[in-house]
CSV table of C-alpha atoms in Angstrom, one decimal:
chain,number,residue,atom,x,y,z
Z,134,UNK,CA,0.1,0.3,0.1
Z,135,UNK,CA,2.9,2.3,0.6
Z,136,UNK,CA,4.6,1.6,-2.4
Z,137,UNK,CA,1.3,2.4,-4.4
Z,138,UNK,CA,1.0,5.7,-2.4
Z,139,UNK,CA,4.6,6.7,-3.4
Z,140,UNK,CA,4.4,6.0,-7.0
Z,141,UNK,CA,1.1,8.4,-6.8
Z,142,UNK,CA,2.7,11.0,-5.1
Z,143,UNK,CA,5.8,11.1,-7.6
Z,144,UNK,CA,3.2,11.6,-10.6
Z,145,UNK,CA,1.0,14.0,-8.6
Z,146,UNK,CA,4.0,16.2,-7.8
Z,147,UNK,CA,4.8,16.5,-11.5
Z,148,UNK,CA,1.7,17.3,-12.1
Z,149,UNK,CA,1.2,20.0,-9.5
Z,150,UNK,CA,4.4,21.4,-10.3
Z,151,UNK,CA,2.6,21.9,-14.0
Z,152,UNK,CA,-0.4,23.5,-12.1
Z,153,UNK,CA,1.6,25.9,-9.8
Z,154,UNK,CA,3.5,27.4,-12.8
Z,155,UNK,CA,0.3,28.1,-14.7
Z,156,UNK,CA,-0.9,29.6,-11.5
Z,157,UNK,CA,2.1,31.6,-11.3
Z,158,UNK,CA,1.8,33.2,-14.5
Z,159,UNK,CA,-1.8,34.1,-14.0
Z,160,UNK,CA,-1.3,35.7,-11.0
Z,161,UNK,CA,1.7,37.9,-12.2
Z,162,UNK,CA,1.4,41.6,-11.6
Z,163,UNK,CA,-0.6,43.5,-14.3
Z,164,UNK,CA,1.3,46.4,-16.1
Z,165,UNK,CA,1.6,49.5,-14.5
Z,166,UNK,CA,-1.6,52.0,-15.5
Z,167,UNK,CA,-1.4,55.4,-16.3
Z,168,UNK,CA,-2.4,58.0,-13.3
Z,169,UNK,CA,-5.4,58.8,-15.8
Z,170,UNK,CA,-6.8,55.5,-15.8
Z,171,UNK,CA,-6.1,54.9,-12.1
Z,172,UNK,CA,-9.7,54.6,-11.4
Z,173,UNK,CA,-10.7,52.3,-14.3
Z,174,UNK,CA,-11.0,48.5,-13.1
Z,175,UNK,CA,-7.6,46.6,-12.9
Z,176,UNK,CA,-9.4,43.4,-14.3
Z,177,UNK,CA,-12.1,42.7,-16.8
Z,178,UNK,CA,-14.1,39.6,-17.3
Z,179,UNK,CA,-14.6,40.7,-21.0
Z,180,UNK,CA,-12.1,38.7,-23.1
Z,181,UNK,CA,-12.6,41.1,-25.7
Z,182,UNK,CA,-10.8,43.6,-23.0
Z,183,UNK,CA,-7.4,42.5,-24.8
Z,184,UNK,CA,-8.0,44.6,-28.0
Z,185,UNK,CA,-8.8,48.1,-26.4
Z,186,UNK,CA,-6.3,50.6,-27.1
Z,187,UNK,CA,-4.0,51.2,-24.1
Z,188,UNK,CA,-1.3,53.9,-23.3
Z,189,UNK,CA,2.2,52.8,-23.5
Z,190,UNK,CA,3.4,51.4,-20.4
Z,191,UNK,CA,6.1,48.9,-19.1
Z,192,UNK,CA,4.5,45.5,-18.2
Z,193,UNK,CA,5.6,42.9,-15.7
Z,194,UNK,CA,8.7,41.5,-17.9
Z,195,UNK,CA,10.0,44.9,-18.9
Z,196,UNK,CA,8.9,45.0,-22.5
Z,197,UNK,CA,6.8,47.9,-23.6
Z,198,UNK,CA,3.4,47.5,-25.3
Z,199,UNK,CA,2.9,49.2,-28.2
Z,200,UNK,CA,-0.4,51.7,-28.4
Z,201,UNK,CA,-1.4,50.8,-31.8
Z,202,UNK,CA,-0.4,47.2,-33.4
Z,203,UNK,CA,1.2,47.5,-37.1
Z,204,UNK,CA,-1.0,44.5,-37.8
Z,205,UNK,CA,-3.9,45.8,-36.5
Z,206,UNK,CA,-5.3,47.1,-39.9
Z,207,UNK,CA,-5.2,43.3,-41.3
Z,208,UNK,CA,-8.0,41.5,-39.1
Z,209,UNK,CA,-10.8,43.7,-37.8
Z,210,UNK,CA,-11.2,44.2,-33.9
Z,211,UNK,CA,-14.8,42.0,-34.1
Z,212,UNK,CA,-12.7,39.2,-36.2
Z,213,UNK,CA,-10.0,38.9,-33.6
Z,214,UNK,CA,-12.9,39.2,-30.7
Z,215,UNK,CA,-14.5,36.1,-32.3
Z,216,UNK,CA,-11.3,34.2,-32.3
Z,217,UNK,CA,-10.7,34.9,-28.8
Z,218,UNK,CA,-13.8,33.5,-27.8
Z,219,UNK,CA,-13.4,30.5,-29.8
Z,220,UNK,CA,-9.7,30.0,-28.2
Z,221,UNK,CA,-11.1,30.2,-24.5
Z,222,UNK,CA,-13.7,27.6,-25.5
Z,223,UNK,CA,-11.2,25.3,-26.9
Z,224,UNK,CA,-9.2,25.5,-23.6
Z,225,UNK,CA,-12.3,24.6,-21.5
Z,226,UNK,CA,-12.9,21.6,-24.1
Z,227,UNK,CA,-9.4,20.6,-23.1
Z,228,UNK,CA,-9.9,21.2,-19.4
Z,229,UNK,CA,-13.1,19.1,-19.5
Z,230,UNK,CA,-11.1,16.2,-20.8
Z,231,UNK,CA,-8.3,16.9,-18.2
Z,232,UNK,CA,-10.9,16.3,-15.4
Z,233,UNK,CA,-12.1,13.2,-17.1
Z,234,UNK,CA,-9.0,11.4,-17.4
Z,235,UNK,CA,-8.2,12.4,-13.7
Z,236,UNK,CA,-11.4,11.1,-12.5
Z,237,UNK,CA,-11.2,7.8,-14.3
Z,238,UNK,CA,-7.7,7.3,-13.0
Z,239,UNK,CA,-8.6,8.0,-9.3
Z,240,UNK,CA,-11.4,5.9,-9.5
Z,241,UNK,CA,-9.5,3.3,-10.9
Z,242,UNK,CA,-7.0,3.4,-8.0
Z,243,UNK,CA,-9.1,3.9,-5.2
Z,244,UNK,CA,-12.7,3.6,-6.0
Z,245,UNK,CA,-14.6,0.5,-5.8
Z,246,UNK,CA,-14.2,-2.0,-8.7
Z,247,UNK,CA,-17.1,-3.7,-10.4
Z,248,UNK,CA,-16.5,-7.0,-11.6
Z,249,UNK,CA,-20.2,-8.5,-11.4
Z,250,UNK,CA,-19.5,-11.5,-13.6
Z,251,UNK,CA,-16.4,-12.3,-12.6
Z,252,UNK,CA,-17.4,-15.8,-10.3
Z,253,UNK,CA,-19.7,-17.1,-13.1
Z,254,UNK,CA,-18.2,-20.2,-13.9
Z,255,UNK,CA,-21.2,-22.5,-14.3
Z,256,UNK,CA,-24.6,-22.5,-15.4
Z,257,UNK,CA,-26.7,-23.1,-18.5
Z,258,UNK,CA,-24.5,-22.0,-21.1
Z,259,UNK,CA,-26.1,-20.4,-24.0
Z,260,UNK,CA,-25.0,-21.5,-27.6
Z,261,UNK,CA,-22.2,-19.5,-29.2
Z,262,UNK,CA,-20.9,-18.8,-32.4
Z,263,UNK,CA,-17.5,-17.5,-32.9
Z,264,UNK,CA,-16.9,-15.3,-35.8
Z,265,UNK,CA,-13.5,-14.9,-36.7
Z,266,UNK,CA,-12.9,-12.2,-39.6
Z,267,UNK,CA,-10.5,-12.9,-42.0
Z,268,UNK,CA,-9.1,-10.9,-45.1
Z,269,UNK,CA,-5.6,-12.0,-46.6
Z,270,UNK,CA,-4.9,-13.5,-43.0
Z,271,UNK,CA,-2.4,-16.6,-44.0
Z,272,UNK,CA,0.1,-15.8,-41.5
Z,273,UNK,CA,-2.2,-15.5,-38.5
Z,274,UNK,CA,-5.5,-17.2,-39.3
Z,275,UNK,CA,-3.8,-20.9,-38.1
Z,276,UNK,CA,-3.2,-19.6,-34.4
Z,277,UNK,CA,-6.2,-18.1,-34.1
Z,278,UNK,CA,-8.3,-21.2,-35.0
Z,279,UNK,CA,-6.2,-23.8,-33.0
Z,280,UNK,CA,-6.4,-21.8,-30.1
Z,281,UNK,CA,-10.1,-21.7,-30.5
Z,282,UNK,CA,-10.2,-25.2,-30.6
Z,283,UNK,CA,-8.5,-25.7,-27.0
Z,284,UNK,CA,-11.3,-23.5,-25.3
Z,285,UNK,CA,-13.0,-24.5,-22.4
Z,286,UNK,CA,-16.4,-24.3,-23.6
Z,287,UNK,CA,-19.3,-27.0,-23.9
Z,288,UNK,CA,-18.6,-28.4,-27.5
Z,289,UNK,CA,-22.4,-29.4,-28.4
Z,290,UNK,CA,-23.2,-25.4,-27.7
Z,291,UNK,CA,-20.1,-24.1,-29.4
Z,292,UNK,CA,-19.7,-23.1,-33.4
Z,293,UNK,CA,-16.5,-21.8,-34.6
Z,294,UNK,CA,-17.0,-19.9,-38.0
Z,295,UNK,CA,-13.8,-18.3,-39.7
Z,296,UNK,CA,-15.3,-15.3,-41.8
Z,297,UNK,CA,-13.0,-15.4,-44.8
Z,298,UNK,CA,-13.7,-12.1,-46.7
Z,299,UNK,CA,-12.6,-12.2,-50.5
Z,300,UNK,CA,-9.1,-13.5,-49.4
Z,301,UNK,CA,-6.7,-13.7,-52.4
Z,302,UNK,CA,-3.9,-15.5,-50.6
Z,303,UNK,CA,-3.7,-18.9,-48.9
Z,304,UNK,CA,-6.1,-18.4,-46.3
Z,305,UNK,CA,-9.0,-20.3,-47.5
Z,306,UNK,CA,-6.8,-23.3,-48.1
Z,307,UNK,CA,-5.3,-22.9,-44.4
Z,308,UNK,CA,-9.0,-22.8,-43.1
Z,309,UNK,CA,-10.0,-25.7,-45.0
Z,310,UNK,CA,-7.3,-28.0,-43.9
Z,311,UNK,CA,-7.8,-27.0,-40.4
Z,312,UNK,CA,-11.4,-27.6,-41.0
Z,313,UNK,CA,-10.5,-31.2,-42.1
Z,314,UNK,CA,-8.1,-31.9,-39.2
Z,315,UNK,CA,-11.1,-31.3,-36.7
Z,316,UNK,CA,-14.5,-32.5,-38.3
Z,317,UNK,CA,-17.6,-31.2,-37.4
Z,318,UNK,CA,-16.2,-28.3,-35.3
Z,319,UNK,CA,-15.5,-25.5,-37.5
Z,320,UNK,CA,-17.9,-24.4,-40.2
Z,321,UNK,CA,-16.4,-21.7,-42.9
Z,322,UNK,CA,-17.9,-19.0,-44.7
Z,323,UNK,CA,-16.1,-18.4,-47.6
Z,324,UNK,CA,-17.1,-14.7,-49.2
Z,325,UNK,CA,-16.0,-14.0,-52.6
Z,326,UNK,CA,-18.2,-10.9,-53.3
Z,327,UNK,CA,-20.6,-8.4,-51.7
Z,328,UNK,CA,-19.4,-5.0,-49.9
Z,329,UNK,CA,-16.1,-4.7,-48.7
Z,330,UNK,CA,-15.2,-4.1,-45.0
Z,331,UNK,CA,-15.5,-5.9,-41.7
Z,332,UNK,CA,-19.2,-5.1,-40.7
Z,333,UNK,CA,-20.4,-6.3,-44.4
Z,334,UNK,CA,-18.6,-9.5,-43.8
Z,335,UNK,CA,-20.1,-10.1,-40.6
Z,336,UNK,CA,-23.6,-9.2,-41.6
Z,337,UNK,CA,-23.5,-11.9,-44.5
Z,338,UNK,CA,-22.1,-14.5,-41.8
Z,339,UNK,CA,-24.5,-13.8,-39.3
Z,340,UNK,CA,-27.3,-14.5,-41.5
Z,341,UNK,CA,-26.0,-18.2,-41.8
Z,342,UNK,CA,-26.2,-19.0,-37.8
Z,343,UNK,CA,-29.0,-18.9,-35.3
Z,344,UNK,CA,-26.9,-19.2,-31.9
Z,345,UNK,CA,-28.0,-17.0,-28.9
Z,346,UNK,CA,-24.6,-15.3,-28.6
Z,347,UNK,CA,-22.3,-14.0,-31.2
Z,348,UNK,CA,-18.3,-13.6,-30.2
Z,349,UNK,CA,-16.1,-11.7,-32.5
Z,350,UNK,CA,-12.7,-12.0,-33.0
Z,351,UNK,CA,-10.1,-10.6,-35.4
Z,352,UNK,CA,-7.8,-13.3,-37.3
Z,353,UNK,CA,-4.5,-12.0,-35.3
Z,354,UNK,CA,-6.4,-12.7,-32.0
Z,355,UNK,CA,-5.1,-15.7,-29.6
Z,356,UNK,CA,-7.9,-16.5,-27.0
Z,357,UNK,CA,-6.9,-18.1,-23.7
Z,358,UNK,CA,-8.3,-21.4,-22.8
Z,359,UNK,CA,-11.2,-19.8,-20.3
Z,360,UNK,CA,-11.9,-16.8,-22.4
Z,361,UNK,CA,-15.3,-17.8,-23.8
Z,362,UNK,CA,-16.8,-18.6,-20.8
Z,363,UNK,CA,-15.6,-15.5,-19.2
Z,364,UNK,CA,-17.3,-13.6,-22.4
Z,365,UNK,CA,-20.7,-15.2,-22.2
Z,366,UNK,CA,-20.8,-14.9,-18.4
Z,367,UNK,CA,-22.1,-11.1,-18.7
Z,368,UNK,CA,-25.0,-12.4,-21.0
Z,369,UNK,CA,-26.6,-14.2,-17.8
Z,370,UNK,CA,-27.9,-10.5,-17.0
Z,371,UNK,CA,-31.0,-9.8,-19.2
Z,372,UNK,CA,-29.8,-6.1,-19.6
Z,373,UNK,CA,-26.5,-6.9,-21.4
Z,374,UNK,CA,-26.8,-6.5,-24.7
Z,375,UNK,CA,-23.0,-6.5,-25.6
Z,376,UNK,CA,-19.4,-7.5,-23.8
Z,377,UNK,CA,-16.1,-6.4,-24.2
Z,378,UNK,CA,-12.8,-8.0,-23.2
Z,379,UNK,CA,-9.1,-6.6,-22.9
Z,380,UNK,CA,-7.1,-6.3,-25.5
Z,381,UNK,CA,-3.2,-6.9,-24.8
Z,382,UNK,CA,-0.3,-6.6,-27.5
Z,383,UNK,CA,1.0,-10.1,-28.3
Z,384,UNK,CA,4.4,-8.5,-30.2
Z,385,UNK,CA,5.2,-5.8,-27.4
Z,386,UNK,CA,8.8,-6.8,-27.3
Z,387,UNK,CA,9.5,-6.0,-31.2
Z,388,UNK,CA,10.4,-2.4,-31.1
Z,389,UNK,CA,10.0,1.0,-29.7
Z,390,UNK,CA,6.6,1.5,-31.3
Z,391,UNK,CA,5.1,-1.6,-30.0
Z,392,UNK,CA,6.2,-0.6,-26.3
Z,393,UNK,CA,4.5,2.8,-26.9
Z,394,UNK,CA,1.5,1.0,-28.0
Z,395,UNK,CA,1.5,-1.5,-25.0
Z,396,UNK,CA,1.3,1.5,-22.6
Z,397,UNK,CA,-1.5,3.0,-24.7
Z,398,UNK,CA,-3.6,0.0,-24.8
Z,399,UNK,CA,-3.0,-0.5,-21.1
Z,400,UNK,CA,-4.4,3.2,-20.1
Z,401,UNK,CA,-7.3,2.5,-22.6
Z,402,UNK,CA,-8.5,-0.9,-21.0
Z,403,UNK,CA,-6.9,-1.2,-17.7
Z,404,UNK,CA,-8.0,2.4,-16.6
Z,405,UNK,CA,-10.3,4.1,-18.8
Z,406,UNK,CA,-12.7,1.1,-20.0
Z,407,UNK,CA,-12.8,-0.6,-16.3
Z,408,UNK,CA,-13.4,3.2,-14.8
Z,409,UNK,CA,-16.4,3.5,-17.2
Z,410,UNK,CA,-17.7,-0.1,-15.9
Z,411,UNK,CA,-17.2,1.0,-12.2
Z,412,UNK,CA,-19.2,4.4,-12.9
Z,413,UNK,CA,-21.9,2.6,-14.8
Z,414,UNK,CA,-21.3,4.9,-17.6
Z,415,UNK,CA,-20.7,3.8,-21.2
Z,416,UNK,CA,-17.9,1.0,-21.6
Z,417,UNK,CA,-17.3,0.9,-25.7
Z,418,UNK,CA,-18.0,-2.7,-27.5
Z,419,UNK,CA,-14.8,-3.5,-29.1
Z,420,UNK,CA,-15.2,-5.2,-32.6
Z,421,UNK,CA,-12.8,-7.8,-31.5
Z,422,UNK,CA,-12.3,-9.7,-28.2
Z,423,UNK,CA,-16.3,-9.0,-27.9
Z,424,UNK,CA,-19.7,-10.5,-28.1
Z,425,UNK,CA,-23.1,-9.4,-28.6
Z,426,UNK,CA,-26.6,-10.7,-28.1
Z,427,UNK,CA,-28.2,-12.1,-31.1
Z,428,UNK,CA,-31.7,-10.6,-30.1
Z,429,UNK,CA,-30.2,-7.5,-29.2
Z,430,UNK,CA,-28.5,-7.2,-32.7
Z,431,UNK,CA,-31.8,-8.0,-34.5
Z,432,UNK,CA,-33.8,-5.4,-32.4
Z,433,UNK,CA,-31.3,-2.6,-33.5
Z,434,UNK,CA,-31.2,-3.7,-37.2
Z,435,UNK,CA,-28.4,-5.8,-37.2
Z,436,UNK,CA,-24.7,-4.6,-38.6
Z,437,UNK,CA,-24.6,-1.6,-40.7
Z,438,UNK,CA,-22.6,-2.8,-43.5
Z,439,UNK,CA,-21.9,0.9,-44.3
Z,440,UNK,CA,-20.2,1.5,-41.1
Z,441,UNK,CA,-16.1,2.2,-40.8
Z,442,UNK,CA,-16.1,1.3,-37.2
Z,443,UNK,CA,-18.9,-1.5,-36.6
Z,444,UNK,CA,-17.8,-1.7,-32.9
Z,445,UNK,CA,-18.3,2.3,-32.2
Z,446,UNK,CA,-21.7,1.9,-34.3
Z,447,UNK,CA,-22.9,-0.9,-32.7
Z,448,UNK,CA,-22.4,0.7,-29.0
Z,449,UNK,CA,-24.3,3.8,-29.5
Z,450,UNK,CA,-27.4,1.7,-31.2
Z,451,UNK,CA,-27.4,-0.6,-28.3
Z,452,UNK,CA,-27.2,2.2,-25.7
Z,453,UNK,CA,-29.7,4.1,-27.3
Z,454,UNK,CA,-32.1,1.3,-27.3
Z,455,UNK,CA,-31.7,0.7,-23.7
Z,456,UNK,CA,-29.0,-1.9,-23.9
Z,457,UNK,CA,-26.1,-2.4,-21.6
Z,458,UNK,CA,-22.5,-2.9,-22.5
Z,459,UNK,CA,-20.4,-4.7,-20.0
Z,460,UNK,CA,-16.7,-4.8,-19.7
Z,461,UNK,CA,-14.6,-7.7,-18.5
Z,462,UNK,CA,-11.0,-6.5,-17.6
Z,463,UNK,CA,-9.7,-9.7,-16.8
Z,464,UNK,CA,-10.5,-11.5,-20.1
Z,465,UNK,CA,-7.5,-11.1,-22.0
Z,466,UNK,CA,-6.8,-11.9,-25.4
Z,467,UNK,CA,-3.6,-11.1,-27.2
Z,468,UNK,CA,-3.3,-9.1,-30.6
Z,469,UNK,CA,-0.4,-7.9,-32.9
Z,470,UNK,CA,0.0,-4.2,-32.9
Z,471,UNK,CA,1.5,-2.2,-35.7
Z,472,UNK,CA,5.3,-2.5,-35.9
Z,473,UNK,CA,6.1,0.4,-38.4
Z,474,UNK,CA,4.6,4.0,-38.1
Z,475,UNK,CA,2.9,4.2,-41.9
Z,476,UNK,CA,1.0,1.0,-40.6
Z,477,UNK,CA,0.1,3.0,-37.3
Z,478,UNK,CA,-0.6,5.8,-39.3
Z,479,UNK,CA,-2.9,4.4,-41.5
Z,480,UNK,CA,-4.7,2.2,-38.6
Z,481,UNK,CA,-5.4,5.6,-36.6
Z,482,UNK,CA,-6.9,7.5,-39.5
Z,483,UNK,CA,-9.0,4.6,-40.2
Z,484,UNK,CA,-10.2,4.4,-36.6
Z,485,UNK,CA,-10.6,8.4,-36.5
Z,486,UNK,CA,-12.8,8.3,-39.7
Z,487,UNK,CA,-14.9,5.5,-38.4
Z,488,UNK,CA,-15.4,7.1,-34.9
Z,489,UNK,CA,-16.5,10.3,-36.5
Z,490,UNK,CA,-18.9,8.9,-38.6
Z,491,UNK,CA,-20.7,7.6,-35.5
Z,492,UNK,CA,-20.5,10.8,-34.0
Z,493,UNK,CA,-22.3,12.5,-37.1
Z,494,UNK,CA,-25.0,9.8,-36.6
Z,495,UNK,CA,-25.8,9.4,-32.9
Z,496,UNK,CA,-24.6,12.7,-31.2
Z,497,UNK,CA,-27.8,14.1,-31.7
Z,498,UNK,CA,-30.0,11.1,-31.2
Z,499,UNK,CA,-28.1,10.7,-28.0
Z,500,UNK,CA,-28.9,14.1,-26.5
Z,501,UNK,CA,-32.2,13.4,-27.2
Z,502,UNK,CA,-32.9,10.1,-26.0
Z,503,UNK,CA,-34.8,9.4,-22.8
Z,504,UNK,CA,-33.5,6.0,-22.4
Z,505,UNK,CA,-30.2,7.3,-21.7
Z,506,UNK,CA,-29.0,8.6,-18.1
Z,507,UNK,CA,-27.7,12.2,-18.0
Z,508,UNK,CA,-24.4,10.4,-16.9
Z,509,UNK,CA,-24.6,8.4,-19.8
Z,510,UNK,CA,-25.1,11.1,-22.2
Z,511,UNK,CA,-22.3,13.1,-20.6
Z,512,UNK,CA,-20.1,10.1,-21.0
Z,513,UNK,CA,-21.2,9.3,-24.4
Z,514,UNK,CA,-20.8,12.8,-25.9
Z,515,UNK,CA,-17.3,12.7,-24.6
Z,516,UNK,CA,-16.4,9.7,-25.7
Z,517,UNK,CA,-18.1,10.5,-29.2
Z,518,UNK,CA,-15.7,13.9,-29.1
Z,519,UNK,CA,-12.1,11.9,-28.4
Z,520,UNK,CA,-11.0,12.0,-32.0
Z,521,UNK,CA,-12.5,15.2,-32.8
Z,522,UNK,CA,-10.3,16.7,-30.2
Z,523,UNK,CA,-7.3,16.5,-32.1
Z,524,UNK,CA,-8.3,19.1,-35.3
Z,525,UNK,CA,-9.8,21.3,-32.1
Z,526,UNK,CA,-6.4,21.3,-30.5
Z,527,UNK,CA,-4.8,22.1,-33.6
Z,528,UNK,CA,-7.3,24.7,-34.4
Z,529,UNK,CA,-6.7,26.3,-30.8
Z,530,UNK,CA,-2.8,26.6,-31.3
Z,531,UNK,CA,-3.4,28.4,-34.6
Z,532,UNK,CA,-5.4,30.7,-32.8
Z,533,UNK,CA,-3.2,31.4,-30.1
Z,534,UNK,CA,-0.3,32.3,-32.7
Z,535,UNK,CA,-2.4,34.5,-34.5
Z,536,UNK,CA,-3.7,36.0,-31.4
Z,537,UNK,CA,-0.1,36.6,-30.1
Z,538,UNK,CA,1.2,38.4,-33.3
Z,539,UNK,CA,-1.6,40.3,-34.2
Z,540,UNK,CA,-2.8,41.8,-30.9
Z,541,UNK,CA,0.4,43.4,-29.7
Z,542,UNK,CA,-1.6,45.6,-27.1
Z,543,UNK,CA,-2.0,42.2,-25.1
Z,544,UNK,CA,0.6,39.8,-26.2
Z,545,UNK,CA,0.0,37.8,-22.8
Z,546,UNK,CA,-3.2,36.7,-23.8
Z,547,UNK,CA,-1.1,34.4,-26.7
Z,548,UNK,CA,1.2,33.3,-24.5
Z,549,UNK,CA,-1.0,32.0,-21.7
Z,550,UNK,CA,-3.0,30.3,-24.2
Z,551,UNK,CA,-0.4,28.6,-26.2
Z,552,UNK,CA,0.6,27.4,-22.1
Z,553,UNK,CA,-2.5,26.1,-21.3
Z,554,UNK,CA,-3.1,24.3,-24.8
Z,555,UNK,CA,0.4,22.6,-24.8
Z,556,UNK,CA,0.2,21.5,-20.9
Z,557,UNK,CA,-3.8,20.1,-20.9
Z,558,UNK,CA,-3.9,19.0,-24.5
Z,559,UNK,CA,-3.2,15.4,-26.0
Z,560,UNK,CA,0.2,16.6,-26.7
Z,561,UNK,CA,1.7,16.8,-23.2
Z,562,UNK,CA,-1.6,16.3,-21.4
Z,563,UNK,CA,-0.2,15.5,-17.8
Z,564,UNK,CA,-3.7,13.9,-16.9
Z,565,UNK,CA,-3.4,11.4,-19.8
Z,566,UNK,CA,0.1,10.4,-18.7
Z,567,UNK,CA,-0.9,10.1,-15.6
Z,568,UNK,CA,-3.7,7.7,-16.8
Z,569,UNK,CA,-1.1,5.7,-18.2
Z,570,UNK,CA,1.2,5.6,-15.4
Z,571,UNK,CA,-1.5,4.3,-13.0
Z,572,UNK,CA,-2.2,1.8,-15.7
Z,573,UNK,CA,1.5,0.7,-15.8
Z,574,UNK,CA,1.2,0.3,-12.0
Z,575,UNK,CA,-1.6,-1.9,-12.0
Z,576,UNK,CA,-0.2,-4.3,-14.4
Z,577,UNK,CA,2.8,-4.5,-12.2
Z,578,UNK,CA,5.3,-3.5,-14.6
Z,579,UNK,CA,6.6,-0.4,-13.5
Z,580,UNK,CA,9.7,-0.1,-15.3
Z,581,UNK,CA,7.8,0.6,-18.5
Z,582,UNK,CA,7.3,3.9,-17.0
Z,583,UNK,CA,10.7,4.8,-18.6
Z,584,UNK,CA,9.2,5.2,-21.8
Z,585,UNK,CA,6.7,7.7,-20.9
Z,586,UNK,CA,8.6,10.7,-22.0
Z,587,UNK,CA,8.6,9.0,-25.7
Z,588,UNK,CA,5.0,9.1,-25.7
Z,589,UNK,CA,5.3,12.7,-26.8
Z,590,UNK,CA,6.1,11.8,-30.1
Z,591,UNK,CA,3.6,8.9,-30.3
Z,592,UNK,CA,0.8,11.7,-29.3
Z,593,UNK,CA,2.1,14.1,-31.7
Z,594,UNK,CA,2.1,11.6,-34.5
Z,595,UNK,CA,-1.5,10.7,-33.7
Z,596,UNK,CA,-2.6,14.4,-33.4
Z,597,UNK,CA,-1.7,15.0,-36.8
Z,598,UNK,CA,-2.9,11.6,-38.4
Z,599,UNK,CA,-6.4,12.1,-36.8
Z,600,UNK,CA,-6.4,15.8,-38.1
Z,601,UNK,CA,-5.5,14.7,-41.7
Z,602,UNK,CA,-8.3,12.1,-41.7
Z,603,UNK,CA,-10.9,14.3,-40.2
Z,604,UNK,CA,-10.2,16.9,-42.8
Z,605,UNK,CA,-10.1,14.3,-45.7
Z,606,UNK,CA,-13.4,13.2,-44.4
Z,607,UNK,CA,-15.1,16.5,-44.1
Z,608,UNK,CA,-13.9,17.9,-47.2
Z,609,UNK,CA,-13.0,15.3,-49.9
Z,610,UNK,CA,-15.5,12.3,-48.8
Z,611,UNK,CA,-18.3,14.5,-48.6
Z,612,UNK,CA,-17.4,16.8,-51.5
Z,613,UNK,CA,-16.6,13.6,-53.8
Z,614,UNK,CA,-18.9,11.5,-52.4
Z,615,UNK,CA,-16.4,8.8,-51.9
Z,616,UNK,CA,-17.4,5.3,-50.5
Z,617,UNK,CA,-16.1,3.4,-47.8
Z,618,UNK,CA,-12.5,2.5,-47.9
Z,619,UNK,CA,-11.3,-0.6,-45.8
Z,620,UNK,CA,-7.5,-0.6,-45.0
Z,621,UNK,CA,-6.3,-3.6,-43.8
Z,622,UNK,CA,-3.8,-3.5,-40.6
Z,623,UNK,CA,-0.2,-5.3,-41.7
Z,624,UNK,CA,0.6,-8.6,-40.2
Z,625,UNK,CA,3.9,-9.7,-39.1
Z,626,UNK,CA,3.9,-13.2,-37.9
Z,627,UNK,CA,5.2,-15.9,-40.7
Z,628,UNK,CA,2.3,-18.0,-42.3
Z,629,UNK,CA,1.9,-21.4,-41.1
Z,630,UNK,CA,0.0,-23.9,-43.5
Z,631,UNK,CA,0.2,-26.9,-41.4
Z,632,UNK,CA,-2.9,-28.1,-39.8
């Protein structure tokens, strides 16, 4: 217990230092006012006051403000005022997400932990079909199917269905060879046409089965022996429509990128997802290592084959229909994470487009819903806005720089704004790093904390990638009516054909 407090205290001291620096800057003495203006208020709540003409004076750094900016003619005072209001709106949003990170982290460290389905190990187990989505997966599909042959679940209620979606490599041959080696246990679904994308393939495959529960894996996932029982257990609760397990990188030791992604995954699942489960908020169903109740899926209209992020799409349709999503933090499944930066960039861009697509579709319905509590609405809206924050933050930095150069009468506004954005945004957001640090501690591998400073680079890459993807989505995809584009994540294992 003492070690936990010492570890937390070290991180809090770092965060406190940043807050103290900002507080000292905000509390710094204002420029000396001329005698004629002595009666004027020393402080104004009006953000536009920064643009009012001031007499020449020396500020607290000894730098003389000019009476009239040389650039004032380039931008009207009204435009600058609007920009300043927008800048403070960005800062307010950043602070909201900062509080969210702290709230989740402290709940995970010190709050009551909800694992309501952990002890369910016996019962009248429902029929289950495991759908293994596979598109050109010759390198990994054999490992996944062999692991599923070893799971601890009643054989007469389990059906394994690899969904071979238009593969052009040896995926089909490998699947058929493993089927022949385990007769009656695997029912392959070979898809040679139709709409591209995982959601479309799952939609076609689901029409071929009638099981009570559908469990969805990606082809690179390697499930543990007891995973299926753990994922199915929450469905004994009639309110649960979907369940999500924890994703753990399999190739962590490959290089620096995989180690950074391991820390990022740990923060997202070990802290973020579990805290939302603890607080009865909105755990997000994941398209891998997750399950959905068939009756719930049919009630909301099945898979949407035009969804780029079918998991986020399903999460919100279930939520709006009154179904709950459960998160099982101890139900671990192992995946491959990108080992090169170009692959990582394409992956995060695809996630961004899919998440933003769900935000456009469901934000309004979520706010208007009478089946969702106020707490769930707030958490759901913040979850929908996660990827939108990257372009918003970048816009905030641009606004702060413009205000700094075009408002010489009150240049300190731009400086403070830049410090605020850089300290509390995704790039250098100490709350987010505190969340990752807590996850590393809970995982029992504190040595990984040494890599924390390098996450600055990873966050910057993600911020720029998400911003570019959002720009393309809003401008080019909408303007030119581009269709769905599915970008497959590269696999790194060597293919193995033997059954």
